[in-house]
Amino acid sequence: GAVVSQHPSRVICKSGTSVKIECRSLDFQATTMFWYRQFPKQSLMLMATSNEGSKATYEQGVEKDKFLINHASLTLSTLTVTSAHPEDSSFYICSARDLLAGGGGETQYFGPGTRLLVL
Amino acid sequence: DAKTTQPPSMDCAEGRAANLPCNHSTISGNEYVYWYRQIHSQGPQYIIHGLKNNETNEMASLIITEDRKSSTLILPHATLRDTAVYYCIISNFGNEKLTFGTGTRLTIIP
């Protein structure tokens, strides 16, 4: 089946530094990838939609200058948390849409997540 | 996207069938029913999806009522590894966004 990887799996950083998280589709091409954030005991919240070769679309309330998204190829999207603060500590999850799956690409596959802790 | 209602938690004995209900009374004709699950501290895992016909795969069965206002995910022989939060999501085909609700926390009891 389709596999999505994320790197790193967990990261600890100091307040004020920037952290980059990579999301890769390993065996399929994804023109669209999605970034979610999940706080403890809460559901996943969509942050932004990442489109290959174009600017990302951010959900309401998500600061685009703080959460920089780059989708430079059909298999890689990156999320950079700039000037991270303790309140940015969360579980960040990406997903990728397989355009060729199921005869129409109606399924999304999720990465294993990246746990970010900002001290 | 249509809103869904799921019970917050359920228990099921190991080896029995787990039946997880989902209400989606405002679903429209071109919206699909998707099921994902999330095991603790992992990314969500796709289980199954359907439009109006019942569906079955190696993981589960999806039963959609004739009026499409509700559905049931069936795990035929639950194991301890099926303990997870199960999300029922309604989404348009071609609408790429998946909106996660609070889901059902399923606990499989030995």
PDB file of C-alpha atoms in Angstrom:
ATOM      1  CA  GLY A   1       0.000   0.000   0.000  1.00  0.00           C
ATOM      2  CA  ALA A   2       0.879   3.663  -0.219  1.00  0.00           C
ATOM      3  CA  VAL A   3       3.417   4.859   2.344  1.00  0.00           C
ATOM      4  CA  VAL A   4       4.016   8.352   3.657  1.00  0.00           C
ATOM      5  CA  SER A   5       7.042   9.094   5.802  1.00  0.00           C
ATOM      6  CA  GLN A   6       7.871  12.014   8.048  1.00  0.00           C
ATOM      7  CA  HIS A   7      11.198  13.195   9.357  1.00  0.00           C
ATOM      8  CA  PRO A   8      12.057  13.698  12.109  1.00  0.00           C
ATOM      9  CA  SER A   9       9.724  11.585  14.210  1.00  0.00           C
ATOM     10  CA  ARG A  10      10.330  13.806  17.210  1.00  0.00           C
ATOM     11  CA  VAL A  11      12.250  16.997  17.818  1.00  0.00           C
ATOM     12  CA  ILE A  12      13.059  19.155  20.807  1.00  0.00           C
ATOM     13  CA  CYS A  13      14.150  22.716  20.213  1.00  0.00           C
ATOM     14  CA  LYS A  14      14.713  25.926  22.087  1.00  0.00           C
ATOM     15  CA  SER A  15      12.222  28.756  21.968  1.00  0.00           C
ATOM     16  CA  GLY A  16      12.925  31.123  19.097  1.00  0.00           C
ATOM     17  CA  THR A  17      14.514  28.591  16.773  1.00  0.00           C
ATOM     18  CA  SER A  18      13.034  27.222  13.546  1.00  0.00           C
ATOM     19  CA  VAL A  19      12.210  23.593  12.897  1.00  0.00           C
ATOM     20  CA  LYS A  20      11.713  21.899   9.521  1.00  0.00           C
ATOM     21  CA  ILE A  21       9.557  18.791   9.138  1.00  0.00           C
ATOM     22  CA  GLU A  22       9.641  16.723   5.951  1.00  0.00           C
ATOM     23  CA  CYS A  23       6.778  14.709   4.497  1.00  0.00           C
ATOM     24  CA  ARG A  24       7.464  12.225   1.694  1.00  0.00           C
ATOM     25  CA  SER A  25       5.241   9.967  -0.362  1.00  0.00           C
ATOM     26  CA  LEU A  26       7.452   6.922  -0.891  1.00  0.00           C
ATOM     27  CA  ASP A  27       5.742   4.942  -3.628  1.00  0.00           C
ATOM     28  CA  PHE A  28       3.322   7.305  -5.258  1.00  0.00           C
ATOM     29  CA  GLN A  29       3.101  10.833  -6.540  1.00  0.00           C
ATOM     30  CA  ALA A  30       1.095  13.410  -4.660  1.00  0.00           C
ATOM     31  CA  THR A  31       0.305  16.773  -6.165  1.00  0.00           C
ATOM     32  CA  THR A  32      -1.492  17.631  -2.958  1.00  0.00           C
ATOM     33  CA  MET A  33      -0.319  17.114   0.593  1.00  0.00           C
ATOM     34  CA  PHE A  34      -1.949  18.260   3.809  1.00  0.00           C
ATOM     35  CA  TRP A  35      -0.572  19.368   7.138  1.00  0.00           C
ATOM     36  CA  TYR A  36      -2.468  18.755  10.382  1.00  0.00           C
ATOM     37  CA  ARG A  37      -1.785  19.581  13.995  1.00  0.00           C
ATOM     38  CA  GLN A  38      -3.027  17.617  16.971  1.00  0.00           C
ATOM     39  CA  PHE A  39      -2.878  18.757  20.578  1.00  0.00           C
ATOM     40  CA  PRO A  40      -3.130  16.189  23.413  1.00  0.00           C
ATOM     41  CA  LYS A  41      -6.548  14.539  23.729  1.00  0.00           C
ATOM     42  CA  GLN A  42      -7.865  16.526  20.760  1.00  0.00           C
ATOM     43  CA  SER A  43      -8.690  15.680  17.177  1.00  0.00           C
ATOM     44  CA  LEU A  44      -6.635  16.539  14.116  1.00  0.00           C
ATOM     45  CA  MET A  45      -6.954  20.102  12.873  1.00  0.00           C
ATOM     46  CA  LEU A  46      -6.108  20.882   9.262  1.00  0.00           C
ATOM     47  CA  MET A  47      -3.510  23.637   9.041  1.00  0.00           C
ATOM     48  CA  ALA A  48      -2.876  23.961   5.331  1.00  0.00           C
ATOM     49  CA  THR A  49      -3.099  22.340   1.940  1.00  0.00           C
ATOM     50  CA  SER A  50       0.169  22.038   0.067  1.00  0.00           C
ATOM     51  CA  ASN A  51       0.096  22.008  -3.713  1.00  0.00           C
ATOM     52  CA  GLU A  52       3.110  21.044  -5.780  1.00  0.00           C
ATOM     53  CA  GLY A  53       4.533  24.014  -7.595  1.00  0.00           C
ATOM     54  CA  SER A  54       2.226  26.603  -6.077  1.00  0.00           C
ATOM     55  CA  LYS A  55       1.561  28.422  -2.834  1.00  0.00           C
ATOM     56  CA  ALA A  56      -0.032  26.598   0.039  1.00  0.00           C
ATOM     57  CA  THR A  57      -3.579  27.340   1.143  1.00  0.00           C
ATOM     58  CA  TYR A  58      -3.868  27.992   4.856  1.00  0.00           C
ATOM     59  CA  GLU A  59      -6.883  27.406   7.070  1.00  0.00           C
ATOM     60  CA  GLN A  60      -8.397  30.310   8.929  1.00  0.00           C
ATOM     61  CA  GLY A  61      -6.378  31.244  11.981  1.00  0.00           C
ATOM     62  CA  VAL A  62      -3.140  29.619  10.823  1.00  0.00           C
ATOM     63  CA  GLU A  63      -0.305  32.110  10.333  1.00  0.00           C
ATOM     64  CA  LYS A  64       1.306  31.540   6.954  1.00  0.00           C
ATOM     65  CA  ASP A  65       4.443  33.459   7.927  1.00  0.00           C
ATOM     66  CA  LYS A  66       4.940  31.269  10.971  1.00  0.00           C
ATOM     67  CA  PHE A  67       4.221  27.915   9.319  1.00  0.00           C
ATOM     68  CA  LEU A  68       6.090  27.959   6.024  1.00  0.00           C
ATOM     69  CA  ILE A  69       5.154  25.235   3.577  1.00  0.00           C
ATOM     70  CA  ASN A  70       7.116  24.235   0.502  1.00  0.00           C
ATOM     71  CA  HIS A  71       6.004  21.536  -1.939  1.00  0.00           C
ATOM     72  CA  ALA A  72       8.828  21.470  -4.458  1.00  0.00           C
ATOM     73  CA  SER A  73       8.284  18.006  -5.910  1.00  0.00           C
ATOM     74  CA  LEU A  74       5.551  15.418  -6.330  1.00  0.00           C
ATOM     75  CA  THR A  75       6.898  13.411  -3.414  1.00  0.00           C
ATOM     76  CA  LEU A  76       8.086  15.991  -0.878  1.00  0.00           C
ATOM     77  CA  SER A  77       6.479  18.722   1.171  1.00  0.00           C
ATOM     78  CA  THR A  78       8.121  20.539   4.064  1.00  0.00           C
ATOM     79  CA  LEU A  79       6.665  22.440   6.991  1.00  0.00           C
ATOM     80  CA  THR A  80       8.912  24.929   8.767  1.00  0.00           C
ATOM     81  CA  VAL A  81       7.821  26.247  12.134  1.00  0.00           C
ATOM     82  CA  THR A  82       9.584  29.584  12.385  1.00  0.00           C
ATOM     83  CA  SER A  83      10.542  31.161  15.707  1.00  0.00           C
ATOM     84  CA  ALA A  84       8.941  28.312  17.584  1.00  0.00           C
ATOM     85  CA  HIS A  85       7.442  28.916  21.015  1.00  0.00           C
ATOM     86  CA  PRO A  86       6.227  26.491  23.682  1.00  0.00           C
ATOM     87  CA  GLU A  87       2.631  26.876  22.516  1.00  0.00           C
ATOM     88  CA  ASP A  88       3.703  25.419  19.146  1.00  0.00           C
ATOM     89  CA  SER A  89       4.502  22.134  20.865  1.00  0.00           C
ATOM     90  CA  SER A  90       2.206  19.601  19.234  1.00  0.00           C
ATOM     91  CA  PHE A  91       1.935  16.494  17.087  1.00  0.00           C
ATOM     92  CA  TYR A  92       2.267  17.475  13.423  1.00  0.00           C
ATOM     93  CA  ILE A  93       0.911  15.047  10.843  1.00  0.00           C
ATOM     94  CA  CYS A  94       1.031  15.189   7.067  1.00  0.00           C
ATOM     95  CA  SER A  95      -1.041  13.324   4.536  1.00  0.00           C
ATOM     96  CA  ALA A  96      -0.807  12.839   0.811  1.00  0.00           C
ATOM     97  CA  ARG A  97      -3.468  12.170  -1.757  1.00  0.00           C
ATOM     98  CA  ASP A  98      -2.729   9.348  -4.181  1.00  0.00           C
ATOM     99  CA  LEU A  99      -4.108  10.444  -7.505  1.00  0.00           C
ATOM    100  CA  LEU A 100      -3.992   6.958  -8.953  1.00  0.00           C
ATOM    101  CA  ALA A 101      -5.512   5.032  -6.045  1.00  0.00           C
ATOM    102  CA  GLY A 102      -8.958   3.535  -6.244  1.00  0.00           C
ATOM    103  CA  GLY A 103      -9.543   4.552  -9.810  1.00  0.00           C
ATOM    104  CA  GLY A 104      -9.820   8.165  -8.861  1.00  0.00           C
ATOM    105  CA  GLY A 105      -7.562   9.065  -5.965  1.00  0.00           C
ATOM    106  CA  GLU A 106     -10.204   9.243  -3.315  1.00  0.00           C
ATOM    107  CA  THR A 107      -7.991   8.195  -0.414  1.00  0.00           C
ATOM    108  CA  GLN A 108      -5.465  10.073   1.659  1.00  0.00           C
ATOM    109  CA  TYR A 109      -2.549   8.387   3.329  1.00  0.00           C
ATOM    110  CA  PHE A 110      -1.090   9.760   6.516  1.00  0.00           C
ATOM    111  CA  GLY A 111       2.435   9.973   7.794  1.00  0.00           C
ATOM    112  CA  PRO A 112       3.405   8.703  11.253  1.00  0.00           C
ATOM    113  CA  GLY A 113       3.565  12.207  12.692  1.00  0.00           C
ATOM    114  CA  THR A 114       6.262  14.418  14.191  1.00  0.00           C
ATOM    115  CA  ARG A 115       6.162  15.313  17.837  1.00  0.00           C
ATOM    116  CA  LEU A 116       7.541  18.786  18.435  1.00  0.00           C
ATOM    117  CA  LEU A 117       8.510  20.002  21.887  1.00  0.00           C
ATOM    118  CA  VAL A 118       9.604  23.614  22.251  1.00  0.00           C
ATOM    119  CA  LEU A 119      11.378  24.445  25.492  1.00  0.00           C
TER     120      LEU A 119
ATOM    121  CA  ASP B   1     -18.960  18.884   4.321  1.00  0.00           C
ATOM    122  CA  ALA B   2     -21.685  17.120   6.262  1.00  0.00           C
ATOM    123  CA  LYS B   3     -21.268  16.839  10.011  1.00  0.00           C
ATOM    124  CA  THR B   4     -21.011  13.463  11.711  1.00  0.00           C
ATOM    125  CA  THR B   5     -22.065  12.204  15.125  1.00  0.00           C
ATOM    126  CA  GLN B   6     -20.294   9.287  16.786  1.00  0.00           C
ATOM    127  CA  PRO B   7     -20.457   7.874  20.311  1.00  0.00           C
ATOM    128  CA  PRO B   8     -17.423   9.083  22.274  1.00  0.00           C
ATOM    129  CA  SER B   9     -16.401   5.625  23.425  1.00  0.00           C
ATOM    130  CA  MET B  10     -17.182   1.933  23.075  1.00  0.00           C
ATOM    131  CA  ASP B  11     -15.868  -1.331  24.462  1.00  0.00           C
ATOM    132  CA  CYS B  12     -15.793  -4.639  22.639  1.00  0.00           C
ATOM    133  CA  ALA B  13     -14.640  -8.089  23.736  1.00  0.00           C
ATOM    134  CA  GLU B  14     -11.657  -9.523  21.926  1.00  0.00           C
ATOM    135  CA  GLY B  15     -12.720 -11.889  19.147  1.00  0.00           C
ATOM    136  CA  ARG B  16     -16.188 -10.372  18.815  1.00  0.00           C
ATOM    137  CA  ALA B  17     -17.405  -8.101  16.074  1.00  0.00           C
ATOM    138  CA  ALA B  18     -17.052  -4.396  16.790  1.00  0.00           C
ATOM    139  CA  ASN B  19     -19.846  -2.293  15.327  1.00  0.00           C
ATOM    140  CA  LEU B  20     -19.169   1.436  15.257  1.00  0.00           C
ATOM    141  CA  PRO B  21     -22.099   3.680  14.320  1.00  0.00           C
ATOM    142  CA  CYS B  22     -21.996   7.069  12.645  1.00  0.00           C
ATOM    143  CA  ASN B  23     -24.826   9.472  11.943  1.00  0.00           C
ATOM    144  CA  HIS B  24     -24.536  11.831   9.006  1.00  0.00           C
ATOM    145  CA  SER B  25     -28.083  12.995   8.403  1.00  0.00           C
ATOM    146  CA  THR B  26     -27.058  16.021   6.318  1.00  0.00           C
ATOM    147  CA  ILE B  27     -24.981  14.061   3.819  1.00  0.00           C
ATOM    148  CA  SER B  28     -25.501  15.115   0.226  1.00  0.00           C
ATOM    149  CA  GLY B  29     -25.708  12.929  -2.847  1.00  0.00           C
ATOM    150  CA  ASN B  30     -22.110  13.289  -3.975  1.00  0.00           C
ATOM    151  CA  GLU B  31     -20.473  12.899  -0.571  1.00  0.00           C
ATOM    152  CA  TYR B  32     -18.604   9.772   0.454  1.00  0.00           C
ATOM    153  CA  VAL B  33     -18.355   8.143   3.877  1.00  0.00           C
ATOM    154  CA  TYR B  34     -14.746   7.587   4.951  1.00  0.00           C
ATOM    155  CA  TRP B  35     -13.449   5.756   7.995  1.00  0.00           C
ATOM    156  CA  TYR B  36     -10.002   6.261   9.481  1.00  0.00           C
ATOM    157  CA  ARG B  37      -8.549   5.162  12.770  1.00  0.00           C
ATOM    158  CA  GLN B  38      -5.732   6.523  14.896  1.00  0.00           C
ATOM    159  CA  ILE B  39      -3.775   4.337  17.232  1.00  0.00           C
ATOM    160  CA  HIS B  40      -2.161   6.243  20.085  1.00  0.00           C
ATOM    161  CA  SER B  41       0.665   8.566  18.979  1.00  0.00           C
ATOM    162  CA  GLN B  42       0.476   7.468  15.340  1.00  0.00           C
ATOM    163  CA  GLY B  43      -0.881   9.004  12.171  1.00  0.00           C
ATOM    164  CA  PRO B  44      -4.410   8.102  11.068  1.00  0.00           C
ATOM    165  CA  GLN B  45      -4.836   4.910   9.072  1.00  0.00           C
ATOM    166  CA  TYR B  46      -7.315   4.622   6.214  1.00  0.00           C
ATOM    167  CA  ILE B  47      -9.828   1.818   6.728  1.00  0.00           C
ATOM    168  CA  ILE B  48     -12.560   1.968   4.120  1.00  0.00           C
ATOM    169  CA  HIS B  49     -14.873   4.312   2.248  1.00  0.00           C
ATOM    170  CA  GLY B  50     -18.143   4.121   0.330  1.00  0.00           C
ATOM    171  CA  LEU B  51     -20.801   6.128  -1.439  1.00  0.00           C
ATOM    172  CA  LYS B  52     -24.053   4.177  -1.131  1.00  0.00           C
ATOM    173  CA  ASN B  53     -23.280   0.500  -1.537  1.00  0.00           C
ATOM    174  CA  ASN B  54     -21.955  -1.622   1.276  1.00  0.00           C
ATOM    175  CA  GLU B  55     -18.222  -2.170   1.049  1.00  0.00           C
ATOM    176  CA  THR B  56     -15.854  -4.799   2.403  1.00  0.00           C
ATOM    177  CA  ASN B  57     -12.089  -5.070   2.427  1.00  0.00           C
ATOM    178  CA  GLU B  58      -9.494  -6.989   4.374  1.00  0.00           C
ATOM    179  CA  MET B  59      -9.850  -4.720   7.371  1.00  0.00           C
ATOM    180  CA  ALA B  60     -13.547  -4.052   7.749  1.00  0.00           C
ATOM    181  CA  SER B  61     -17.021  -3.808   6.316  1.00  0.00           C
ATOM    182  CA  LEU B  62     -18.979  -0.608   5.818  1.00  0.00           C
ATOM    183  CA  ILE B  63     -22.743  -0.712   5.935  1.00  0.00           C
ATOM    184  CA  ILE B  64     -24.532   2.406   4.679  1.00  0.00           C
ATOM    185  CA  THR B  65     -28.277   2.758   5.214  1.00  0.00           C
ATOM    186  CA  GLU B  66     -30.478   3.160   2.187  1.00  0.00           C
ATOM    187  CA  ASP B  67     -31.194   6.813   2.971  1.00  0.00           C
ATOM    188  CA  ARG B  68     -27.430   7.308   3.566  1.00  0.00           C
ATOM    189  CA  LYS B  69     -28.071   9.164   6.795  1.00  0.00           C
ATOM    190  CA  SER B  70     -26.078   6.735   8.874  1.00  0.00           C
ATOM    191  CA  SER B  71     -23.462   4.036   8.533  1.00  0.00           C
ATOM    192  CA  THR B  72     -21.784   1.321  10.570  1.00  0.00           C
ATOM    193  CA  LEU B  73     -18.182   0.218  10.471  1.00  0.00           C
ATOM    194  CA  ILE B  74     -17.783  -3.454  11.330  1.00  0.00           C
ATOM    195  CA  LEU B  75     -14.537  -5.015  12.486  1.00  0.00           C
ATOM    196  CA  PRO B  76     -15.485  -8.708  12.216  1.00  0.00           C
ATOM    197  CA  HIS B  77     -13.094 -10.204  14.763  1.00  0.00           C
ATOM    198  CA  ALA B  78     -11.676  -7.498  16.977  1.00  0.00           C
ATOM    199  CA  THR B  79      -8.179  -7.897  18.385  1.00  0.00           C
ATOM    200  CA  LEU B  80      -6.326  -5.895  21.016  1.00  0.00           C
ATOM    201  CA  ARG B  81      -4.502  -4.085  18.218  1.00  0.00           C
ATOM    202  CA  ASP B  82      -7.806  -2.617  17.060  1.00  0.00           C
ATOM    203  CA  THR B  83      -7.901  -0.378  20.131  1.00  0.00           C
ATOM    204  CA  ALA B  84      -7.877   3.126  18.637  1.00  0.00           C
ATOM    205  CA  VAL B  85      -9.923   6.239  17.941  1.00  0.00           C
ATOM    206  CA  TYR B  86     -12.156   5.695  14.916  1.00  0.00           C
ATOM    207  CA  TYR B  87     -13.173   8.657  12.787  1.00  0.00           C
ATOM    208  CA  CYS B  88     -16.152   8.755  10.443  1.00  0.00           C
ATOM    209  CA  ILE B  89     -15.686  11.526   7.879  1.00  0.00           C
ATOM    210  CA  ILE B  90     -17.925  12.804   5.117  1.00  0.00           C
ATOM    211  CA  SER B  91     -16.244  14.329   2.106  1.00  0.00           C
ATOM    212  CA  ASN B  92     -16.925  15.096  -1.513  1.00  0.00           C
ATOM    213  CA  PHE B  93     -15.168  13.022  -4.114  1.00  0.00           C
ATOM    214  CA  GLY B  94     -12.547  15.408  -5.394  1.00  0.00           C
ATOM    215  CA  ASN B  95     -12.834  17.593  -2.293  1.00  0.00           C
ATOM    216  CA  GLU B  96      -9.477  16.975  -0.828  1.00  0.00           C
ATOM    217  CA  LYS B  97     -10.118  18.170   2.693  1.00  0.00           C
ATOM    218  CA  LEU B  98     -10.873  15.713   5.464  1.00  0.00           C
ATOM    219  CA  THR B  99     -12.456  17.274   8.546  1.00  0.00           C
ATOM    220  CA  PHE B 100     -11.895  15.180  11.637  1.00  0.00           C
ATOM    221  CA  GLY B 101     -14.494  15.176  14.393  1.00  0.00           C
ATOM    222  CA  THR B 102     -13.969  13.771  17.863  1.00  0.00           C
ATOM    223  CA  GLY B 103     -14.357  10.124  16.789  1.00  0.00           C
ATOM    224  CA  THR B 104     -15.117   7.019  18.847  1.00  0.00           C
ATOM    225  CA  ARG B 105     -12.528   5.650  21.220  1.00  0.00           C
ATOM    226  CA  LEU B 106     -12.810   1.863  20.813  1.00  0.00           C
ATOM    227  CA  THR B 107     -11.277  -0.279  23.526  1.00  0.00           C
ATOM    228  CA  ILE B 108     -10.934  -3.995  22.941  1.00  0.00           C
ATOM    229  CA  ILE B 109     -11.241  -5.922  26.181  1.00  0.00           C
ATOM    230  CA  PRO B 110      -9.206  -9.150  26.586  1.00  0.00           C
TER     231      PRO B 110
END
